[in-house]
PDB file of C-alpha atoms in Angstrom:
ATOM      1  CA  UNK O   1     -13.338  21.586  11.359  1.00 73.00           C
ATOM      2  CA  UNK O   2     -13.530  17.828  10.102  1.00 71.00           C
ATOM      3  CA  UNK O   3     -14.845  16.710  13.492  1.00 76.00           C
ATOM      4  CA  UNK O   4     -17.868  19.228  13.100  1.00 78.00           C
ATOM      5  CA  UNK O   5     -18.517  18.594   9.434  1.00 71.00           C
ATOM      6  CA  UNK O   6     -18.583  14.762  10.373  1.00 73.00           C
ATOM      7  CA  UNK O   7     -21.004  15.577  12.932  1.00 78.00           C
ATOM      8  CA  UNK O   8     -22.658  18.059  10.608  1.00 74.00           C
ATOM      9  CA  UNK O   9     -23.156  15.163   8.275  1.00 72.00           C
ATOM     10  CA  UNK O  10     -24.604  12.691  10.291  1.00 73.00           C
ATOM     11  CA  UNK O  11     -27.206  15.286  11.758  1.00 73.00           C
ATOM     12  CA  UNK O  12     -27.952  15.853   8.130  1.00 73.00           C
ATOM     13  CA  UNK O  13     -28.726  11.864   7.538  1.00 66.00           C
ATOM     14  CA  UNK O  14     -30.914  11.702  10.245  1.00 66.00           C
ATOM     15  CA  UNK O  15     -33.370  14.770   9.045  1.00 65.00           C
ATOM     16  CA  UNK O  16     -35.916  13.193   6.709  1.00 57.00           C
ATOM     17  CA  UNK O  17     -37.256  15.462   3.750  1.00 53.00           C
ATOM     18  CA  UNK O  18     -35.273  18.562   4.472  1.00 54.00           C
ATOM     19  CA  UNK O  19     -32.891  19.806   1.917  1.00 52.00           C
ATOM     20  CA  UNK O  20     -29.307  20.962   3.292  1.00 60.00           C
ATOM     21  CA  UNK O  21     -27.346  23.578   2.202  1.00 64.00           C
ATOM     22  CA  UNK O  22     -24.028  22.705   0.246  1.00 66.00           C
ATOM     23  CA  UNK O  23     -21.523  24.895   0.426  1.00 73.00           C
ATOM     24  CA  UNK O  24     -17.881  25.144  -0.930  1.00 77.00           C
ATOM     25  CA  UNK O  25     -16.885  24.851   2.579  1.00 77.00           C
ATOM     26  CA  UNK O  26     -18.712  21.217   2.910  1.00 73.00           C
ATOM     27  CA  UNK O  27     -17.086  19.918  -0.302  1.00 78.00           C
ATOM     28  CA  UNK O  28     -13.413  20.779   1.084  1.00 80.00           C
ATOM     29  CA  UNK O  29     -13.801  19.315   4.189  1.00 80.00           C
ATOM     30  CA  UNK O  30     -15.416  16.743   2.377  1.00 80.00           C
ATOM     31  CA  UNK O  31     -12.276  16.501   0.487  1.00 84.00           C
ATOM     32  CA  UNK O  32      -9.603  16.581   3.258  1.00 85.00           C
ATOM     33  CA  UNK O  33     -12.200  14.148   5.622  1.00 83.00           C
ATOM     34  CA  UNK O  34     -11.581  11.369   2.307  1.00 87.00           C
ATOM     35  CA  UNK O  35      -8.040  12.399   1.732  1.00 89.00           C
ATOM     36  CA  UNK O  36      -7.049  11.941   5.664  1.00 88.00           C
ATOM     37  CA  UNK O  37      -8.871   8.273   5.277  1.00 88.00           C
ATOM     38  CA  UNK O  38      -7.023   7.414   2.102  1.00 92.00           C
ATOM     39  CA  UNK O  39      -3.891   7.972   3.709  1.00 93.00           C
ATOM     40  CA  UNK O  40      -4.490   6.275   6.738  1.00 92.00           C
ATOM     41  CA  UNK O  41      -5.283   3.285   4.721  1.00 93.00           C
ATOM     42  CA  UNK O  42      -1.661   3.873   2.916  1.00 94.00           C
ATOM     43  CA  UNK O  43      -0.344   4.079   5.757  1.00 94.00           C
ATOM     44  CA  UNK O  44      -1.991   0.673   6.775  1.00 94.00           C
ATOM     45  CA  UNK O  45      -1.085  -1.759   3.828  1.00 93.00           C
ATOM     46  CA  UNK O  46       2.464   0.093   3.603  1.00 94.00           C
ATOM     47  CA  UNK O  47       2.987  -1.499   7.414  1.00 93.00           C
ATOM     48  CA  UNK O  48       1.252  -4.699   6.046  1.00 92.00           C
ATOM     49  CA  UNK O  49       3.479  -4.858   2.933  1.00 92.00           C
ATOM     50  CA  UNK O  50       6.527  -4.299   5.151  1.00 93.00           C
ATOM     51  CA  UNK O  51       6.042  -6.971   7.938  1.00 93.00           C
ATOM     52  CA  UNK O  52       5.014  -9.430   4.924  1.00 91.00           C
ATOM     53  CA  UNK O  53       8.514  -8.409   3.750  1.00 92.00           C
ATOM     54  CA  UNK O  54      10.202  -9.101   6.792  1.00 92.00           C
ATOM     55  CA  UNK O  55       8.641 -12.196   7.316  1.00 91.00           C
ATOM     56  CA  UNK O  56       9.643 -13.472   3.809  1.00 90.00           C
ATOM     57  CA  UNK O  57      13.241 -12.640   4.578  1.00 89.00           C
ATOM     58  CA  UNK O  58      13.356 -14.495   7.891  1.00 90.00           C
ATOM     59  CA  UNK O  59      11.651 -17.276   6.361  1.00 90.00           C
ATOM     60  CA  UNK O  60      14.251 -17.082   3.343  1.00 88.00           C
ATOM     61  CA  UNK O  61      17.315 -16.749   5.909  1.00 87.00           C
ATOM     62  CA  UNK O  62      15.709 -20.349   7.759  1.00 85.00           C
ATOM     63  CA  UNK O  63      15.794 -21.879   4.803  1.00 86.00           C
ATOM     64  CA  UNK O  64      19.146 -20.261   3.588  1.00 85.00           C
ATOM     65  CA  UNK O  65      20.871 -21.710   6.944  1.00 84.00           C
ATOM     66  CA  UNK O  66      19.151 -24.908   6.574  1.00 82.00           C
ATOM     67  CA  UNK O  67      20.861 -24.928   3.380  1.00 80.00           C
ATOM     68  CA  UNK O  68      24.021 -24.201   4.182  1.00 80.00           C
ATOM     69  CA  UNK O  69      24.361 -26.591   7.155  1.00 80.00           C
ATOM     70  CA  UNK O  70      23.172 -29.277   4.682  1.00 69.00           C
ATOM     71  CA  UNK O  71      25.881 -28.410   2.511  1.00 67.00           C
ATOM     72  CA  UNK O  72      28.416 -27.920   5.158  1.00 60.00           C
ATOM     73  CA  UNK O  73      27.863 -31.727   6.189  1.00 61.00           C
ATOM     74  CA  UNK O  74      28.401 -32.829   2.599  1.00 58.00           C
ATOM     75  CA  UNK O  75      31.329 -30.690   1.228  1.00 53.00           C
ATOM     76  CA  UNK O  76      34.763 -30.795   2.036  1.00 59.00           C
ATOM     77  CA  UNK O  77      37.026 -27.962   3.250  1.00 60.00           C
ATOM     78  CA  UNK O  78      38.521 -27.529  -0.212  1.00 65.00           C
ATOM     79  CA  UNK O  79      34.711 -27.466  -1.989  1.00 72.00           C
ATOM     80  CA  UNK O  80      33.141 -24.899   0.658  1.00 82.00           C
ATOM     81  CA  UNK O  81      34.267 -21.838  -0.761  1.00 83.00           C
ATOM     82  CA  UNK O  82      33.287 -22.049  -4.112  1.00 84.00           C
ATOM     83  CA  UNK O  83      29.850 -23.286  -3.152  1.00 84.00           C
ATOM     84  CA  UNK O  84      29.289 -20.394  -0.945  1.00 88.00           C
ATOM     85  CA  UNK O  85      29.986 -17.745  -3.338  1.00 90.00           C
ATOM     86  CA  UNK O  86      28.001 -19.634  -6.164  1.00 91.00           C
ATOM     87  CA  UNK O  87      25.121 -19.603  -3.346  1.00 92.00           C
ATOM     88  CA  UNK O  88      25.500 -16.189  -2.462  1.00 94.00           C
ATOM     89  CA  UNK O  89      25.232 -15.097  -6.178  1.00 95.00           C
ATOM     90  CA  UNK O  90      21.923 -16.907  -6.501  1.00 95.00           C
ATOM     91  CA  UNK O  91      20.872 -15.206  -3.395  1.00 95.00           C
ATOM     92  CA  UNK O  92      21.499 -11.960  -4.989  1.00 95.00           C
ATOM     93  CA  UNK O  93      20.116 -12.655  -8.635  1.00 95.00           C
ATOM     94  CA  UNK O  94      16.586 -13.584  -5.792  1.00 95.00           C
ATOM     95  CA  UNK O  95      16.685 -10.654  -4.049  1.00 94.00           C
ATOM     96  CA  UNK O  96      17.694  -8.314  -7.333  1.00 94.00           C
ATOM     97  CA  UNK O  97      14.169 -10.064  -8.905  1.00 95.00           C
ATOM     98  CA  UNK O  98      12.318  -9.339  -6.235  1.00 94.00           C
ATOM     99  CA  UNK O  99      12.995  -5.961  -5.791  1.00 94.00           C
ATOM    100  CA  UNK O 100      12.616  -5.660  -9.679  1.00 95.00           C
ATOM    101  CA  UNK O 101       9.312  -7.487  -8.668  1.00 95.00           C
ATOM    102  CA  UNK O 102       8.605  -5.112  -6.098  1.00 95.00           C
ATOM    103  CA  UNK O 103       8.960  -2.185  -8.035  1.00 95.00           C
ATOM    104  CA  UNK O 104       6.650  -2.807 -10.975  1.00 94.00           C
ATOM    105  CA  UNK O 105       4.243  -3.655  -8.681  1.00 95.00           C
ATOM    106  CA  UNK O 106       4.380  -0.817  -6.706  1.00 95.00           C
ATOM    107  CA  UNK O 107       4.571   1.223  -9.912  1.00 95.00           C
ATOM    108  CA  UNK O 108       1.434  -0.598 -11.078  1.00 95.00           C
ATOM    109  CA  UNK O 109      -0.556   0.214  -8.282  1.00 95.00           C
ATOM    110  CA  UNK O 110       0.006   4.038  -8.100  1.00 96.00           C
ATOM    111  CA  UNK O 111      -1.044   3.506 -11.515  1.00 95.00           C
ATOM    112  CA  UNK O 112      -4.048   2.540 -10.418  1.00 96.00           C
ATOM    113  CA  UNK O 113      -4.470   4.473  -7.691  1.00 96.00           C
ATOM    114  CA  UNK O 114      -4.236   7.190  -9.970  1.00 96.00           C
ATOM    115  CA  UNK O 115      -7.130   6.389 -12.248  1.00 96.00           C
ATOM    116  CA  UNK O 116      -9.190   6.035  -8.952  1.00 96.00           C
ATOM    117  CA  UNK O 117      -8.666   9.190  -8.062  1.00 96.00           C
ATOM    118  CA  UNK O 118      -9.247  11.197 -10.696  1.00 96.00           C
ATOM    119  CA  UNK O 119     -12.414   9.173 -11.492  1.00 96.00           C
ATOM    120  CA  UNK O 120     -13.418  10.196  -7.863  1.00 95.00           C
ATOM    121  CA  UNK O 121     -12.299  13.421  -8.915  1.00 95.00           C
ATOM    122  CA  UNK O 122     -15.025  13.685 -11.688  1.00 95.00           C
ATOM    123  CA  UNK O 123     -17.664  12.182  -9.501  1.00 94.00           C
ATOM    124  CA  UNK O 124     -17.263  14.862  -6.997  1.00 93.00           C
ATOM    125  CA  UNK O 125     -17.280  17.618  -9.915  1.00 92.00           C
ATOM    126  CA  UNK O 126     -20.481  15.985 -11.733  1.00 92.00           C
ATOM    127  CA  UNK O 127     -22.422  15.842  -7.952  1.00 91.00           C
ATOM    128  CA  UNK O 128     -21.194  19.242  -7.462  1.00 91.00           C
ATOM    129  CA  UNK O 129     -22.601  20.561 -10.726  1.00 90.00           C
ATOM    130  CA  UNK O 130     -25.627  18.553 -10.469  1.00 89.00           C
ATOM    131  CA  UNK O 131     -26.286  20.471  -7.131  1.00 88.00           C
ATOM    132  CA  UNK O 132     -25.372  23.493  -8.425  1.00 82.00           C
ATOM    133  CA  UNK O 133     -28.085  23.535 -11.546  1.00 73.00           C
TER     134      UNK O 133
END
């Protein structure tokens, strides 16, 4: 159904001067045609958000063992311990602000995605009553 309303409107763009039907039909495939592309592109930055993720932590695990061999060179047997649990609580506090991070951004931009939607919500029912009168 989506593939032949695609291809229903693109024959329609081509005619010049000639008024097309609308019907309810249109405007729900219409619908699930824009709803199938919005996820898609969910789908798209979620994978994007995630390998940025992934590279961030491999990055911050280099620099974590860089760290540590640094301070395994310096310290003596008796000083290791204590510096390695200090380090792994400020490795914690990190990741517990980034995920706190992570969340109100996420949080902000289903926010946001929500306002978008129900504007494009309105749109549809204002160029739906437009055609209708």
């Amino acid at each position: 159904l989506v593939v032949g309303f695609k291809s229903k409107i693109a024959a329609s763009e081509k005619a010049s001067g000639v008024v097309e039907s609308h019907t309810e039909m249109d405007d729900l495939l219409a619908n699930v045609a824009e709803l199938a592309a919005e996820e898609e592109e969910r789908k798209a930055e979620k994978t994007a958000e995630k390998e940025a993720k992934e590279r961030d932590n491999e990055r911050a695990d280099g620099m974590r063992d860089e760290a540590m061999k640094g301070m395994n060179k310096r310290k003596t047997k008796g000083d290791i311990l204590p510096a390695l649990i200090e380090r792994v609580r400020e490795r914690d506090e990190f990741n517990r602000e980034i995920a706190i991070r992570t969340v109100a951004n996420e949080e902000n931009r289903l926010a946001l995605e929500r306002e978008r939607l129900e504007l494009e919500k309105k749109e549809r029912a204002a160029f739906i009553q437009l055609l209708g009168s």
